[in-house]
Amino acid sequence: MENPKLIFLFISLLSIIPWPSQSSSNSTCLETVNEIRFTYYVQDKTLGDGQSVYAVARSIITDQVPSGFGAVYVVDVLVTYGPEITSKKLGRIQGVTVSSDLREVALETILNLVITEGEWKGSTLSIFGRNPLYDEVREVSIVGGTGAFNLAWGYATTSTYYVNKYGTRAVYKYDVVVYNTTFAL
Ligand SMILES: *[C@@H]1O[C@H](CO)[C@@H](O)[C@H](O)[C@H]1NC(C)=O
Ligand SMILES: *[C@@H]1O[C@H](CO)[C@@H](O)[C@H](O)[C@H]1NC(C)=O
């Protein structure tokens, strides 16, 4: 922009663009009501009776790279309060995971915890984040929720509790911290 006339025009335009004014409205204040912590276990089965994880798509290099880049899975997996498959049921994990790292095994997870039992029955928590499966401890975001978790936000720390020798059955532990919030207007 070397032409002085153009520079002048640009500055003039800037001055007529309406900027958000801070004084015209009262600010909305976020109030944290309470912190909720709980643990659940995800009972993955990728083969056989009760299979709950299905590969639905892959890229042309999925088989050529150790990270399995490009593999897409759809899941609808049992979630329990304890590590055993027979432990008290909490609900299901439903959604999509995508192998999205060219170098290491790391899943992009787009999941909903659908609570089907107990005091939070009918509520959901939306989980989003990168999950490098072979790290001992991973962290994913909780980006929202519905029902009892309306306006919730937080994170979950996850680790692999058990994998069988064929890799067809796995149990993942999730420690959830969520903040239940309201807005004071
Ligand atoms: C801001 O809040 C005050 C007190 O609640 C109220 O009287 C006023 O109308 C509000 N102003 C705006 C722009 O909403
Ligand atoms: C969050 O707070 C709202 C309003 O106080 C309440 O109705 C809801 O049950 C709370 N959720 C949880 C999970 O405690």
PDB file of C-alpha atoms and ligand atoms in Angstrom:
ATOM      1  CA  MET A   1       0.000   0.000   0.000  1.00  0.00           C
ATOM      2  CA  GLU A   2       2.381   2.663  -1.207  1.00  0.00           C
ATOM      3  CA  ASN A   3      -0.161   5.017  -2.669  1.00  0.00           C
ATOM      4  CA  PRO A   4      -0.837   7.739  -0.012  1.00  0.00           C
ATOM      5  CA  LYS A   5      -4.428   8.093  -1.250  1.00  0.00           C
ATOM      6  CA  LEU A   6      -5.042   4.391  -0.630  1.00  0.00           C
ATOM      7  CA  ILE A   7      -3.566   4.621   2.872  1.00  0.00           C
ATOM      8  CA  PHE A   8      -5.855   7.547   3.626  1.00  0.00           C
ATOM      9  CA  LEU A   9      -8.857   5.592   2.336  1.00  0.00           C
ATOM     10  CA  PHE A  10      -7.884   2.615   4.498  1.00  0.00           C
ATOM     11  CA  ILE A  11      -7.615   4.749   7.655  1.00  0.00           C
ATOM     12  CA  SER A  12     -10.924   6.441   6.876  1.00  0.00           C
ATOM     13  CA  LEU A  13     -12.589   3.055   6.514  1.00  0.00           C
ATOM     14  CA  LEU A  14     -11.185   1.897   9.860  1.00  0.00           C
ATOM     15  CA  SER A  15     -12.716   4.856  11.620  1.00  0.00           C
ATOM     16  CA  ILE A  16     -16.221   4.126  10.357  1.00  0.00           C
ATOM     17  CA  ILE A  17     -16.211   0.417  11.220  1.00  0.00           C
ATOM     18  CA  PRO A  18     -18.287   0.137  14.396  1.00  0.00           C
ATOM     19  CA  TRP A  19     -16.210  -1.301  17.230  1.00  0.00           C
ATOM     20  CA  PRO A  20     -17.950  -3.110  20.075  1.00  0.00           C
ATOM     21  CA  SER A  21     -18.439  -0.648  22.858  1.00  0.00           C
ATOM     22  CA  GLN A  22     -17.757  -1.761  26.406  1.00  0.00           C
ATOM     23  CA  SER A  23     -19.979   0.747  28.107  1.00  0.00           C
ATOM     24  CA  SER A  24     -23.284   0.204  26.308  1.00  0.00           C
ATOM     25  CA  SER A  25     -24.271  -3.034  28.054  1.00  0.00           C
ATOM     26  CA  ASN A  26     -23.750  -4.699  31.390  1.00  0.00           C
ATOM     27  CA  SER A  27     -21.230  -7.502  31.322  1.00  0.00           C
ATOM     28  CA  THR A  28     -22.348 -11.063  31.927  1.00  0.00           C
ATOM     29  CA  CYS A  29     -20.696 -12.680  34.884  1.00  0.00           C
ATOM     30  CA  LEU A  30     -19.793 -16.369  34.929  1.00  0.00           C
ATOM     31  CA  GLU A  31     -20.434 -18.038  38.255  1.00  0.00           C
ATOM     32  CA  THR A  32     -19.001 -21.431  39.094  1.00  0.00           C
ATOM     33  CA  VAL A  33     -21.570 -23.300  41.093  1.00  0.00           C
ATOM     34  CA  ASN A  34     -19.728 -26.474  41.962  1.00  0.00           C
ATOM     35  CA  GLU A  35     -16.964 -28.798  40.939  1.00  0.00           C
ATOM     36  CA  ILE A  36     -18.007 -32.388  40.214  1.00  0.00           C
ATOM     37  CA  ARG A  37     -15.472 -35.208  40.126  1.00  0.00           C
ATOM     38  CA  PHE A  38     -16.159 -38.787  39.159  1.00  0.00           C
ATOM     39  CA  THR A  39     -14.448 -41.776  37.581  1.00  0.00           C
ATOM     40  CA  TYR A  40     -15.724 -44.087  34.903  1.00  0.00           C
ATOM     41  CA  TYR A  41     -14.394 -46.947  32.792  1.00  0.00           C
ATOM     42  CA  VAL A  42     -14.942 -47.456  29.060  1.00  0.00           C
ATOM     43  CA  GLN A  43     -15.347 -51.137  28.072  1.00  0.00           C
ATOM     44  CA  ASP A  44     -14.032 -51.299  24.474  1.00  0.00           C
ATOM     45  CA  LYS A  45     -14.589 -54.373  22.311  1.00  0.00           C
ATOM     46  CA  THR A  46     -13.230 -54.264  18.767  1.00  0.00           C
ATOM     47  CA  LEU A  47     -14.097 -57.844  17.771  1.00  0.00           C
ATOM     48  CA  GLY A  48     -16.555 -60.640  18.474  1.00  0.00           C
ATOM     49  CA  ASP A  49     -19.636 -60.819  20.612  1.00  0.00           C
ATOM     50  CA  GLY A  50     -20.720 -57.378  21.834  1.00  0.00           C
ATOM     51  CA  GLN A  51     -18.385 -55.508  19.469  1.00  0.00           C
ATOM     52  CA  SER A  52     -18.730 -51.794  20.202  1.00  0.00           C
ATOM     53  CA  VAL A  53     -15.990 -50.183  18.087  1.00  0.00           C
ATOM     54  CA  TYR A  54     -16.245 -50.310  14.286  1.00  0.00           C
ATOM     55  CA  ALA A  55     -13.786 -49.070  11.663  1.00  0.00           C
ATOM     56  CA  VAL A  56     -15.757 -47.157   9.045  1.00  0.00           C
ATOM     57  CA  ALA A  57     -13.095 -45.518   6.857  1.00  0.00           C
ATOM     58  CA  ARG A  58      -9.370 -45.381   6.180  1.00  0.00           C
ATOM     59  CA  SER A  59      -6.899 -43.415   4.088  1.00  0.00           C
ATOM     60  CA  ILE A  60      -4.629 -44.781   1.379  1.00  0.00           C
ATOM     61  CA  ILE A  61      -1.681 -44.684   3.829  1.00  0.00           C
ATOM     62  CA  THR A  62      -3.420 -46.142   6.904  1.00  0.00           C
ATOM     63  CA  ASP A  63      -1.757 -49.550   6.407  1.00  0.00           C
ATOM     64  CA  GLN A  64       1.628 -48.058   5.512  1.00  0.00           C
ATOM     65  CA  VAL A  65       2.287 -45.941   8.615  1.00  0.00           C
ATOM     66  CA  PRO A  66       2.667 -47.372  12.139  1.00  0.00           C
ATOM     67  CA  SER A  67       0.319 -44.712  13.523  1.00  0.00           C
ATOM     68  CA  GLY A  68      -2.565 -45.972  11.363  1.00  0.00           C
ATOM     69  CA  PHE A  69      -3.176 -42.424  10.189  1.00  0.00           C
ATOM     70  CA  GLY A  70      -6.590 -41.828   8.654  1.00  0.00           C
ATOM     71  CA  ALA A  71      -8.508 -44.686  10.286  1.00  0.00           C
ATOM     72  CA  VAL A  72     -11.958 -43.563  11.390  1.00  0.00           C
ATOM     73  CA  TYR A  73     -13.957 -45.473  13.999  1.00  0.00           C
ATOM     74  CA  VAL A  74     -17.513 -45.103  15.210  1.00  0.00           C
ATOM     75  CA  VAL A  75     -18.090 -46.246  18.781  1.00  0.00           C
ATOM     76  CA  ASP A  76     -21.005 -47.019  21.080  1.00  0.00           C
ATOM     77  CA  VAL A  77     -19.325 -48.472  24.139  1.00  0.00           C
ATOM     78  CA  LEU A  78     -20.539 -49.510  27.587  1.00  0.00           C
ATOM     79  CA  VAL A  79     -19.432 -47.216  30.428  1.00  0.00           C
ATOM     80  CA  THR A  80     -19.233 -48.485  34.011  1.00  0.00           C
ATOM     81  CA  TYR A  81     -18.337 -46.966  37.381  1.00  0.00           C
ATOM     82  CA  GLY A  82     -15.818 -49.714  38.134  1.00  0.00           C
ATOM     83  CA  PRO A  83     -13.167 -51.460  36.007  1.00  0.00           C
ATOM     84  CA  GLU A  84     -15.014 -54.778  35.601  1.00  0.00           C
ATOM     85  CA  ILE A  85     -17.455 -55.199  32.734  1.00  0.00           C
ATOM     86  CA  THR A  86     -20.010 -56.300  35.346  1.00  0.00           C
ATOM     87  CA  SER A  87     -19.502 -53.128  37.435  1.00  0.00           C
ATOM     88  CA  LYS A  88     -22.380 -50.727  38.001  1.00  0.00           C
ATOM     89  CA  LYS A  89     -23.415 -49.190  34.691  1.00  0.00           C
ATOM     90  CA  LEU A  90     -23.240 -45.433  34.034  1.00  0.00           C
ATOM     91  CA  GLY A  91     -24.074 -45.199  30.323  1.00  0.00           C
ATOM     92  CA  ARG A  92     -22.442 -45.258  26.895  1.00  0.00           C
ATOM     93  CA  ILE A  93     -19.657 -43.466  25.073  1.00  0.00           C
ATOM     94  CA  GLN A  94     -20.872 -42.665  21.567  1.00  0.00           C
ATOM     95  CA  GLY A  95     -19.090 -40.858  18.774  1.00  0.00           C
ATOM     96  CA  VAL A  96     -16.134 -40.866  16.431  1.00  0.00           C
ATOM     97  CA  THR A  97     -12.405 -41.322  16.844  1.00  0.00           C
ATOM     98  CA  VAL A  98      -9.920 -40.558  14.091  1.00  0.00           C
ATOM     99  CA  SER A  99      -6.271 -41.573  13.903  1.00  0.00           C
ATOM    100  CA  SER A 100      -4.915 -38.154  13.078  1.00  0.00           C
ATOM    101  CA  ASP A 101      -1.176 -38.159  13.756  1.00  0.00           C
ATOM    102  CA  LEU A 102       1.221 -39.237  11.000  1.00  0.00           C
ATOM    103  CA  ARG A 103       3.969 -40.248  13.458  1.00  0.00           C
ATOM    104  CA  GLU A 104       2.438 -41.656  16.648  1.00  0.00           C
ATOM    105  CA  VAL A 105      -0.819 -43.321  17.551  1.00  0.00           C
ATOM    106  CA  ALA A 106      -3.009 -40.403  18.586  1.00  0.00           C
ATOM    107  CA  LEU A 107      -6.748 -40.257  18.258  1.00  0.00           C
ATOM    108  CA  GLU A 108      -8.811 -37.183  17.719  1.00  0.00           C
ATOM    109  CA  THR A 109     -11.875 -37.956  19.851  1.00  0.00           C
ATOM    110  CA  ILE A 110     -15.333 -36.507  19.325  1.00  0.00           C
ATOM    111  CA  LEU A 111     -17.411 -38.300  21.918  1.00  0.00           C
ATOM    112  CA  ASN A 112     -20.514 -37.990  24.039  1.00  0.00           C
ATOM    113  CA  LEU A 113     -20.866 -39.615  27.418  1.00  0.00           C
ATOM    114  CA  VAL A 114     -24.554 -40.532  27.393  1.00  0.00           C
ATOM    115  CA  ILE A 115     -25.668 -41.135  30.956  1.00  0.00           C
ATOM    116  CA  THR A 116     -28.414 -43.755  31.127  1.00  0.00           C
ATOM    117  CA  GLU A 117     -28.515 -44.536  34.851  1.00  0.00           C
ATOM    118  CA  GLY A 118     -28.763 -42.796  38.209  1.00  0.00           C
ATOM    119  CA  GLU A 119     -29.307 -39.180  39.196  1.00  0.00           C
ATOM    120  CA  TRP A 120     -27.838 -37.779  35.956  1.00  0.00           C
ATOM    121  CA  LYS A 121     -29.881 -40.089  33.686  1.00  0.00           C
ATOM    122  CA  GLY A 122     -30.675 -38.422  30.366  1.00  0.00           C
ATOM    123  CA  SER A 123     -27.756 -35.977  30.624  1.00  0.00           C
ATOM    124  CA  THR A 124     -24.704 -35.912  28.371  1.00  0.00           C
ATOM    125  CA  LEU A 125     -21.127 -34.645  28.506  1.00  0.00           C
ATOM    126  CA  SER A 126     -19.294 -33.743  25.289  1.00  0.00           C
ATOM    127  CA  ILE A 127     -15.671 -34.856  25.188  1.00  0.00           C
ATOM    128  CA  PHE A 128     -13.264 -33.500  22.632  1.00  0.00           C
ATOM    129  CA  GLY A 129      -9.527 -33.808  22.356  1.00  0.00           C
ATOM    130  CA  ARG A 130      -6.321 -35.501  21.310  1.00  0.00           C
ATOM    131  CA  ASN A 131      -5.707 -38.880  22.901  1.00  0.00           C
ATOM    132  CA  PRO A 132      -2.182 -40.268  22.324  1.00  0.00           C
ATOM    133  CA  LEU A 133      -3.146 -43.846  23.201  1.00  0.00           C
ATOM    134  CA  TYR A 134       0.300 -45.079  24.261  1.00  0.00           C
ATOM    135  CA  ASP A 135       1.027 -42.238  26.682  1.00  0.00           C
ATOM    136  CA  GLU A 136       0.495 -43.351  30.234  1.00  0.00           C
ATOM    137  CA  VAL A 137      -1.805 -40.440  31.025  1.00  0.00           C
ATOM    138  CA  ARG A 138      -3.767 -38.342  28.532  1.00  0.00           C
ATOM    139  CA  GLU A 139      -6.008 -35.337  28.923  1.00  0.00           C
ATOM    140  CA  VAL A 140      -9.087 -34.475  26.919  1.00  0.00           C
ATOM    141  CA  SER A 141     -11.403 -31.491  27.167  1.00  0.00           C
ATOM    142  CA  ILE A 142     -14.995 -31.504  28.273  1.00  0.00           C
ATOM    143  CA  VAL A 143     -16.477 -28.840  26.101  1.00  0.00           C
ATOM    144  CA  GLY A 144     -20.076 -28.889  27.241  1.00  0.00           C
ATOM    145  CA  GLY A 145     -23.041 -30.918  28.301  1.00  0.00           C
ATOM    146  CA  THR A 146     -26.793 -31.202  28.510  1.00  0.00           C
ATOM    147  CA  GLY A 147     -29.348 -31.801  31.255  1.00  0.00           C
ATOM    148  CA  ALA A 148     -27.648 -31.805  34.675  1.00  0.00           C
ATOM    149  CA  PHE A 149     -24.473 -30.781  32.826  1.00  0.00           C
ATOM    150  CA  ASN A 150     -25.965 -27.842  31.010  1.00  0.00           C
ATOM    151  CA  LEU A 151     -23.172 -25.241  30.560  1.00  0.00           C
ATOM    152  CA  ALA A 152     -20.626 -27.604  32.103  1.00  0.00           C
ATOM    153  CA  TRP A 153     -16.961 -27.458  31.183  1.00  0.00           C
ATOM    154  CA  GLY A 154     -13.834 -29.216  32.365  1.00  0.00           C
ATOM    155  CA  TYR A 155     -11.450 -31.976  31.457  1.00  0.00           C
ATOM    156  CA  ALA A 156     -10.848 -35.687  31.864  1.00  0.00           C
ATOM    157  CA  THR A 157      -7.610 -37.478  32.608  1.00  0.00           C
ATOM    158  CA  THR A 158      -7.553 -40.865  30.936  1.00  0.00           C
ATOM    159  CA  SER A 159      -5.318 -43.919  31.075  1.00  0.00           C
ATOM    160  CA  THR A 160      -5.374 -47.480  29.773  1.00  0.00           C
ATOM    161  CA  TYR A 161      -6.472 -49.838  32.544  1.00  0.00           C
ATOM    162  CA  TYR A 162      -6.348 -53.112  30.634  1.00  0.00           C
ATOM    163  CA  VAL A 163      -5.748 -54.450  27.109  1.00  0.00           C
ATOM    164  CA  ASN A 164      -5.914 -58.154  26.190  1.00  0.00           C
ATOM    165  CA  LYS A 165      -3.055 -59.694  24.231  1.00  0.00           C
ATOM    166  CA  TYR A 166      -4.920 -59.462  20.898  1.00  0.00           C
ATOM    167  CA  GLY A 167      -5.837 -55.820  21.413  1.00  0.00           C
ATOM    168  CA  THR A 168      -9.502 -56.668  20.876  1.00  0.00           C
ATOM    169  CA  ARG A 169     -10.668 -55.849  24.386  1.00  0.00           C
ATOM    170  CA  ALA A 170      -9.567 -52.772  26.335  1.00  0.00           C
ATOM    171  CA  VAL A 171     -10.655 -50.867  29.408  1.00  0.00           C
ATOM    172  CA  TYR A 172      -9.918 -47.151  29.686  1.00  0.00           C
ATOM    173  CA  LYS A 173     -10.183 -45.195  32.914  1.00  0.00           C
ATOM    174  CA  TYR A 174     -11.473 -41.612  32.872  1.00  0.00           C
ATOM    175  CA  ASP A 175     -11.171 -39.235  35.832  1.00  0.00           C
ATOM    176  CA  VAL A 176     -13.533 -36.364  35.153  1.00  0.00           C
ATOM    177  CA  VAL A 177     -13.456 -32.858  36.616  1.00  0.00           C
ATOM    178  CA  VAL A 178     -16.383 -30.700  35.529  1.00  0.00           C
ATOM    179  CA  TYR A 179     -17.527 -27.292  36.630  1.00  0.00           C
ATOM    180  CA  ASN A 180     -21.236 -26.720  36.763  1.00  0.00           C
ATOM    181  CA  THR A 181     -21.770 -23.074  35.910  1.00  0.00           C
ATOM    182  CA  THR A 182     -24.496 -20.491  35.708  1.00  0.00           C
ATOM    183  CA  PHE A 183     -24.490 -16.945  34.440  1.00  0.00           C
ATOM    184  CA  ALA A 184     -25.379 -14.068  36.718  1.00  0.00           C
ATOM    185  CA  LEU A 185     -26.837 -11.382  34.478  1.00  0.00           C
TER     186      LEU A 185
HETATM  187  C1  LIG B   1     -27.340  -2.542  33.683  1.00  0.00           C
HETATM  188  O1  LIG B   1     -27.795  -2.974  34.936  1.00  0.00           O
HETATM  189  C2  LIG B   1     -28.508  -2.001  35.662  1.00  0.00           C
HETATM  190  C3  LIG B   1     -28.801  -2.566  37.058  1.00  0.00           C
HETATM  191  O2  LIG B   1     -29.229  -3.922  36.985  1.00  0.00           O
HETATM  192  C4  LIG B   1     -29.777  -1.616  34.885  1.00  0.00           C
HETATM  193  O3  LIG B   1     -30.498  -0.605  35.580  1.00  0.00           O
HETATM  194  C5  LIG B   1     -29.378  -1.096  33.522  1.00  0.00           C
HETATM  195  O4  LIG B   1     -30.544  -0.839  32.746  1.00  0.00           O
HETATM  196  C6  LIG B   1     -28.502  -2.126  32.787  1.00  0.00           C
HETATM  197  N1  LIG B   1     -28.009  -1.542  31.555  1.00  0.00           N
HETATM  198  C7  LIG B   1     -28.066  -2.204  30.376  1.00  0.00           C
HETATM  199  C8  LIG B   1     -27.533  -1.452  29.197  1.00  0.00           C
HETATM  200  O5  LIG B   1     -28.524  -3.317  30.264  1.00  0.00           O
HETATM  201  C1  LIG B   2     -25.788 -28.017  38.111  1.00  0.00           C
HETATM  202  O1  LIG B   2     -26.488 -26.929  38.638  1.00  0.00           O
HETATM  203  C2  LIG B   2     -27.857 -26.914  38.295  1.00  0.00           C
HETATM  204  C3  LIG B   2     -28.447 -25.625  38.830  1.00  0.00           C
HETATM  205  O2  LIG B   2     -28.075 -25.411  40.167  1.00  0.00           O
HETATM  206  C4  LIG B   2     -28.531 -28.157  38.858  1.00  0.00           C
HETATM  207  O3  LIG B   2     -29.874 -28.189  38.476  1.00  0.00           O
HETATM  208  C5  LIG B   2     -27.807 -29.397  38.311  1.00  0.00           C
HETATM  209  O4  LIG B   2     -28.349 -30.572  38.882  1.00  0.00           O
HETATM  210  C6  LIG B   2     -26.344 -29.328  38.621  1.00  0.00           C
HETATM  211  N1  LIG B   2     -25.664 -30.459  37.984  1.00  0.00           N
HETATM  212  C7  LIG B   2     -24.887 -31.310  38.631  1.00  0.00           C
HETATM  213  C8  LIG B   2     -24.279 -32.393  37.798  1.00  0.00           C
HETATM  214  O5  LIG B   2     -24.637 -31.255  39.819  1.00  0.00           O
END
